[in-house]
PDB file of C-alpha atoms and ligand atoms in Angstrom:
ATOM      1  CA  MET A  14      -6.562  22.483  17.067  1.00 87.00           C
ATOM      2  CA  THR A  15      -5.736  19.009  15.797  1.00 96.00           C
ATOM      3  CA  MET A  16      -2.323  18.717  14.184  1.00 98.00           C
ATOM      4  CA  LYS A  17      -2.350  17.804  10.471  1.00 98.00           C
ATOM      5  CA  ILE A  18       0.425  15.963   8.632  1.00 98.00           C
ATOM      6  CA  SER A  19       0.682  15.419   4.875  1.00 99.00           C
ATOM      7  CA  VAL A  20       2.498  12.256   3.739  1.00 99.00           C
ATOM      8  CA  LEU A  21       3.713  12.413   0.124  1.00 99.00           C
ATOM      9  CA  ASN A  22       5.195   9.647  -2.001  1.00 99.00           C
ATOM     10  CA  GLY A  23       6.969   9.987  -5.327  1.00 98.00           C
ATOM     11  CA  PRO A  24       7.326   7.907  -8.476  1.00 98.00           C
ATOM     12  CA  ASN A  25       7.165   4.119  -8.521  1.00 98.00           C
ATOM     13  CA  LEU A  26       6.363   3.803  -4.833  1.00 98.00           C
ATOM     14  CA  GLN A  27       2.953   2.423  -5.817  1.00 98.00           C
ATOM     15  CA  LEU A  28       4.977  -0.670  -6.800  1.00 97.00           C
ATOM     16  CA  LEU A  29       6.298  -1.336  -3.292  1.00 98.00           C
ATOM     17  CA  GLY A  30       5.905  -4.985  -2.390  1.00 96.00           C
ATOM     18  CA  SER A  31       6.802  -6.203  -5.869  1.00 96.00           C
ATOM     19  CA  ARG A  32       9.555  -3.801  -6.981  1.00 92.00           C
ATOM     20  CA  LYS A  33      13.162  -4.768  -6.141  1.00 95.00           C
ATOM     21  CA  VAL A  34      12.072  -6.500  -2.941  1.00 95.00           C
ATOM     22  CA  GLU A  35      15.695  -7.242  -2.031  1.00 95.00           C
ATOM     23  CA  ILE A  36      16.156  -3.469  -1.656  1.00 95.00           C
ATOM     24  CA  TYR A  37      12.714  -2.119  -0.765  1.00 96.00           C
ATOM     25  CA  GLY A  38      11.209  -5.103   1.063  1.00 93.00           C
ATOM     26  CA  HIS A  39       7.811  -6.771   0.796  1.00 96.00           C
ATOM     27  CA  VAL A  40       5.670  -4.144   2.496  1.00 97.00           C
ATOM     28  CA  THR A  41       3.202  -2.399   0.169  1.00 98.00           C
ATOM     29  CA  LEU A  42       2.408   1.315   0.168  1.00 98.00           C
ATOM     30  CA  GLU A  43      -1.129   0.441   1.235  1.00 98.00           C
ATOM     31  CA  THR A  44       0.246  -1.318   4.341  1.00 98.00           C
ATOM     32  CA  ILE A  45       2.465   1.684   5.094  1.00 98.00           C
ATOM     33  CA  GLU A  46      -0.573   3.971   4.855  1.00 98.00           C
ATOM     34  CA  LYS A  47      -2.589   1.691   7.159  1.00 98.00           C
ATOM     35  CA  ARG A  48       0.190   1.664   9.745  1.00 98.00           C
ATOM     36  CA  LEU A  49       0.534   5.454   9.625  1.00 98.00           C
ATOM     37  CA  ARG A  50      -3.244   5.816  10.064  1.00 98.00           C
ATOM     38  CA  GLU A  51      -2.944   3.746  13.275  1.00 98.00           C
ATOM     39  CA  VAL A  52      -0.045   5.907  14.485  1.00 98.00           C
ATOM     40  CA  ALA A  53      -1.976   9.086  13.589  1.00 98.00           C
ATOM     41  CA  ARG A  54      -4.949   7.839  15.618  1.00 98.00           C
ATOM     42  CA  GLU A  55      -2.666   7.000  18.550  1.00 98.00           C
ATOM     43  CA  LEU A  56      -1.110  10.477  18.457  1.00 98.00           C
ATOM     44  CA  ASN A  57      -4.433  12.200  17.770  1.00 98.00           C
ATOM     45  CA  VAL A  58      -3.147  13.711  14.531  1.00 98.00           C
ATOM     46  CA  GLU A  59      -4.944  14.108  11.192  1.00 98.00           C
ATOM     47  CA  MET A  60      -3.151  12.658   8.190  1.00 98.00           C
ATOM     48  CA  SER A  61      -3.466  12.848   4.418  1.00 98.00           C
ATOM     49  CA  PHE A  62      -1.532  10.340   2.324  1.00 98.00           C
ATOM     50  CA  MET A  63      -0.872  10.396  -1.421  1.00 98.00           C
ATOM     51  CA  GLN A  64       1.425   9.006  -4.120  1.00 98.00           C
ATOM     52  CA  SER A  65       2.141  10.419  -7.556  1.00 98.00           C
ATOM     53  CA  ASN A  66       4.428   9.591 -10.433  1.00 98.00           C
ATOM     54  CA  HIS A  67       4.372  13.236 -11.560  1.00 98.00           C
ATOM     55  CA  GLU A  68       6.663  15.992 -10.350  1.00 98.00           C
ATOM     56  CA  GLY A  69       4.123  18.809 -10.820  1.00 98.00           C
ATOM     57  CA  VAL A  70       1.458  16.890  -8.908  1.00 98.00           C
ATOM     58  CA  LEU A  71       3.867  16.571  -5.973  1.00 99.00           C
ATOM     59  CA  VAL A  72       4.730  20.284  -6.194  1.00 99.00           C
ATOM     60  CA  ASP A  73       0.986  21.051  -6.117  1.00 98.00           C
ATOM     61  CA  ALA A  74       0.513  18.683  -3.158  1.00 98.00           C
ATOM     62  CA  ILE A  75       3.230  20.517  -1.183  1.00 99.00           C
ATOM     63  CA  ALA A  76       1.528  23.871  -1.858  1.00 98.00           C
ATOM     64  CA  ALA A  77      -1.849  22.301  -0.990  1.00 98.00           C
ATOM     65  CA  ALA A  78      -0.456  21.068   2.341  1.00 98.00           C
ATOM     66  CA  LYS A  79       0.220  24.689   3.273  1.00 98.00           C
ATOM     67  CA  ALA A  80      -3.106  25.946   1.908  1.00 98.00           C
ATOM     68  CA  ASP A  81      -4.984  23.208   3.800  1.00 98.00           C
ATOM     69  CA  GLY A  82      -3.376  24.190   7.095  1.00 98.00           C
ATOM     70  CA  CYS A  83      -1.066  21.198   7.474  1.00 98.00           C
ATOM     71  CA  ASP A  84       1.586  21.528  10.174  1.00 98.00           C
ATOM     72  CA  GLY A  85       4.254  19.391   8.504  1.00 98.00           C
ATOM     73  CA  ILE A  86       5.189  17.027   5.699  1.00 99.00           C
ATOM     74  CA  VAL A  87       6.681  13.540   5.539  1.00 99.00           C
ATOM     75  CA  ILE A  88       7.981  12.994   2.023  1.00 99.00           C
ATOM     76  CA  ASN A  89       9.636  10.210   0.103  1.00 98.00           C
ATOM     77  CA  PRO A  90      10.401  12.016  -3.148  1.00 98.00           C
ATOM     78  CA  ALA A  91      11.808   8.716  -4.562  1.00 98.00           C
ATOM     79  CA  ALA A  92      13.901   9.343  -7.710  1.00 98.00           C
ATOM     80  CA  TYR A  93      13.024  13.071  -7.592  1.00 98.00           C
ATOM     81  CA  THR A  94      15.145  13.254  -4.422  1.00 98.00           C
ATOM     82  CA  HIS A  95      18.224  13.280  -6.567  1.00 98.00           C
ATOM     83  CA  TYR A  96      17.362  16.016  -9.062  1.00 98.00           C
ATOM     84  CA  SER A  97      14.050  17.823  -8.516  1.00 98.00           C
ATOM     85  CA  VAL A  98      14.847  21.444  -7.816  1.00 98.00           C
ATOM     86  CA  ALA A  99      11.096  22.082  -8.249  1.00 98.00           C
ATOM     87  CA  ILE A 100      10.231  19.837  -5.292  1.00 99.00           C
ATOM     88  CA  ARG A 101      13.058  21.291  -3.238  1.00 98.00           C
ATOM     89  CA  ASP A 102      11.855  24.849  -3.965  1.00 99.00           C
ATOM     90  CA  ALA A 103       8.262  23.884  -3.102  1.00 99.00           C
ATOM     91  CA  ILE A 104       9.297  22.493   0.311  1.00 99.00           C
ATOM     92  CA  GLU A 105      11.398  25.570   0.993  1.00 98.00           C
ATOM     93  CA  ALA A 106       8.605  27.920  -0.124  1.00 98.00           C
ATOM     94  CA  VAL A 107       5.871  26.547   2.148  1.00 98.00           C
ATOM     95  CA  LYS A 108       8.134  26.835   5.217  1.00 98.00           C
ATOM     96  CA  LEU A 109       6.600  23.726   6.788  1.00 98.00           C
ATOM     97  CA  PRO A 110       8.823  21.326   8.725  1.00 98.00           C
ATOM     98  CA  ALA A 111       9.429  18.315   6.493  1.00 99.00           C
ATOM     99  CA  ILE A 112      11.163  14.986   7.056  1.00 99.00           C
ATOM    100  CA  GLU A 113      12.515  13.090   4.085  1.00 98.00           C
ATOM    101  CA  VAL A 114      12.225   9.323   4.221  1.00 98.00           C
ATOM    102  CA  HIS A 115      13.777   6.556   2.129  1.00 98.00           C
ATOM    103  CA  LEU A 116      13.224   2.858   2.574  1.00 98.00           C
ATOM    104  CA  SER A 117      16.736   2.080   1.370  1.00 98.00           C
ATOM    105  CA  ASN A 118      20.014   3.557   2.573  1.00 98.00           C
ATOM    106  CA  ILE A 119      20.583   5.841  -0.411  1.00 98.00           C
ATOM    107  CA  HIS A 120      24.109   6.604   0.868  1.00 98.00           C
ATOM    108  CA  ALA A 121      25.149   2.968   0.485  1.00 97.00           C
ATOM    109  CA  ARG A 122      23.799   2.602  -3.061  1.00 97.00           C
ATOM    110  CA  GLU A 123      24.826   3.864  -6.517  1.00 97.00           C
ATOM    111  CA  GLY A 124      26.706   7.179  -6.522  1.00 96.00           C
ATOM    112  CA  PHE A 125      23.829   9.042  -8.199  1.00 95.00           C
ATOM    113  CA  ARG A 126      21.621   8.270  -5.172  1.00 97.00           C
ATOM    114  CA  HIS A 127      24.039   9.685  -2.589  1.00 97.00           C
ATOM    115  CA  ASP A 128      22.982  13.276  -3.146  1.00 97.00           C
ATOM    116  CA  SER A 129      19.598  14.586  -2.134  1.00 98.00           C
ATOM    117  CA  VAL A 130      18.631  18.022  -3.424  1.00 98.00           C
ATOM    118  CA  THR A 131      15.585  17.965  -1.139  1.00 98.00           C
ATOM    119  CA  ALA A 132      17.202  16.995   2.203  1.00 98.00           C
ATOM    120  CA  PRO A 133      18.804  20.435   2.814  1.00 98.00           C
ATOM    121  CA  VAL A 134      15.350  22.050   3.004  1.00 98.00           C
ATOM    122  CA  CYS A 135      14.038  19.333   5.362  1.00 98.00           C
ATOM    123  CA  ILE A 136      14.597  19.231   9.110  1.00 98.00           C
ATOM    124  CA  GLY A 137      16.000  15.716   8.725  1.00 98.00           C
ATOM    125  CA  GLN A 138      16.239  12.513   6.739  1.00 98.00           C
ATOM    126  CA  ILE A 139      15.599   8.885   7.643  1.00 98.00           C
ATOM    127  CA  ALA A 140      17.061   6.338   5.246  1.00 98.00           C
ATOM    128  CA  GLY A 141      17.692   2.615   5.331  1.00 98.00           C
ATOM    129  CA  LEU A 142      15.121   1.503   7.910  1.00 98.00           C
ATOM    130  CA  GLY A 143      12.680   0.098   5.377  1.00 97.00           C
ATOM    131  CA  ALA A 144       8.947   0.705   5.789  1.00 98.00           C
ATOM    132  CA  ASP A 145       9.445   1.379   9.530  1.00 98.00           C
ATOM    133  CA  GLY A 146      11.248   4.581   8.532  1.00 98.00           C
ATOM    134  CA  TYR A 147       7.881   6.126   7.675  1.00 98.00           C
ATOM    135  CA  GLU A 148       6.635   5.549  11.206  1.00 98.00           C
ATOM    136  CA  TRP A 149       9.804   6.982  12.777  1.00 98.00           C
ATOM    137  CA  ALA A 150       9.650   9.992  10.446  1.00 98.00           C
ATOM    138  CA  PHE A 151       5.983  10.552  11.335  1.00 98.00           C
ATOM    139  CA  ARG A 152       6.597  10.290  15.086  1.00 98.00           C
ATOM    140  CA  ALA A 153       9.702  12.502  14.892  1.00 98.00           C
ATOM    141  CA  LEU A 154       7.807  15.153  12.932  1.00 98.00           C
ATOM    142  CA  VAL A 155       4.872  15.214  15.363  1.00 98.00           C
ATOM    143  CA  ASN A 156       7.344  15.497  18.250  1.00 98.00           C
ATOM    144  CA  PHE A 157       9.217  18.339  16.489  1.00 98.00           C
ATOM    145  CA  ILE A 158       5.993  20.288  15.817  1.00 98.00           C
ATOM    146  CA  GLN A 159       4.741  19.781  19.390  1.00 98.00           C
ATOM    147  CA  LYS A 160       8.020  21.129  20.790  1.00 97.00           C
ATOM    148  CA  GLN A 161       7.868  24.092  18.413  1.00 94.00           C
ATOM    149  CA  GLN A 162       4.271  24.835  19.450  1.00 93.00           C
ATOM    150  CA  ASN A 163       5.162  24.582  23.161  1.00 93.00           C
ATOM    151  CA  ALA A 164       8.136  26.902  22.667  1.00 94.00           C
ATOM    152  CA  THR A 165       6.030  29.606  20.992  1.00 89.00           C
ATOM    153  CA  ARG A 166       3.365  29.271  23.704  1.00 81.00           C
ATOM    154  CA  ASN A 167       5.910  29.910  26.497  1.00 72.00           C
TER     155      ASN A 167
HETATM  156  C1  DQA B  29      13.883   5.633  -2.570  1.00 92.40           C
HETATM  157  C2  DQA B  29      15.349   5.745  -3.027  1.00 92.40           C
HETATM  158  C3  DQA B  29      15.448   6.426  -4.383  1.00 92.40           C
HETATM  159  O1  DQA B  29      16.798   6.503  -4.796  1.00 92.40           O
HETATM  160  C4  DQA B  29      14.677   5.640  -5.424  1.00 92.40           C
HETATM  161  O2  DQA B  29      14.688   6.307  -6.667  1.00 92.40           O
HETATM  162  C5  DQA B  29      13.286   5.314  -5.001  1.00 92.40           C
HETATM  163  C6  DQA B  29      13.035   4.928  -3.609  1.00 92.40           C
HETATM  164  C7  DQA B  29      13.748   4.838  -1.245  1.00 92.40           C
HETATM  165  O3  DQA B  29      12.699   4.947  -0.621  1.00 92.40           O
HETATM  166  O4  DQA B  29      14.669   4.114  -0.853  1.00 92.40           O
HETATM  167  O5  DQA B  29      12.364   5.266  -5.818  1.00 92.40           O
HETATM  168  O6  DQA B  29      13.378   6.933  -2.334  1.00 92.40           O
END
């Protein structure tokens, strides 16, 4: 069966390309989606991609990923990273491997960005590599799931 990955983006990421370009760069979310669609095609993986400014919509999207038979999640929870227990609980509840991605290096920014409440329920975090981080997160997740599937087959 074809692997399925859900890519979720939190608040204000629809503004990429014009928002704080010195921190987030010039690449738009649309360009990131296009690139990931190319990578998904290359890896023969199905991908859904969404952005929402609303916490509950993201919680629903995490539950929907499970219900729709997705194998894993790439998520940039944006500002919710730092305080959304609801998103953290949703990731933990679905028991899908998730990789958290941030364009900026949150650990080198303001103190309130250093903590992620969501990272502990993810298999890993990629931060500070700009838009490319999405591609690395996607490839790493596919690789992780493939290894997991091979291990259960043997
Ligand atoms: C971000 C980092 C967050 O602290 C911030 O609130 C964002 C974007 C990033 O991708 O670097 O909106 O998640």
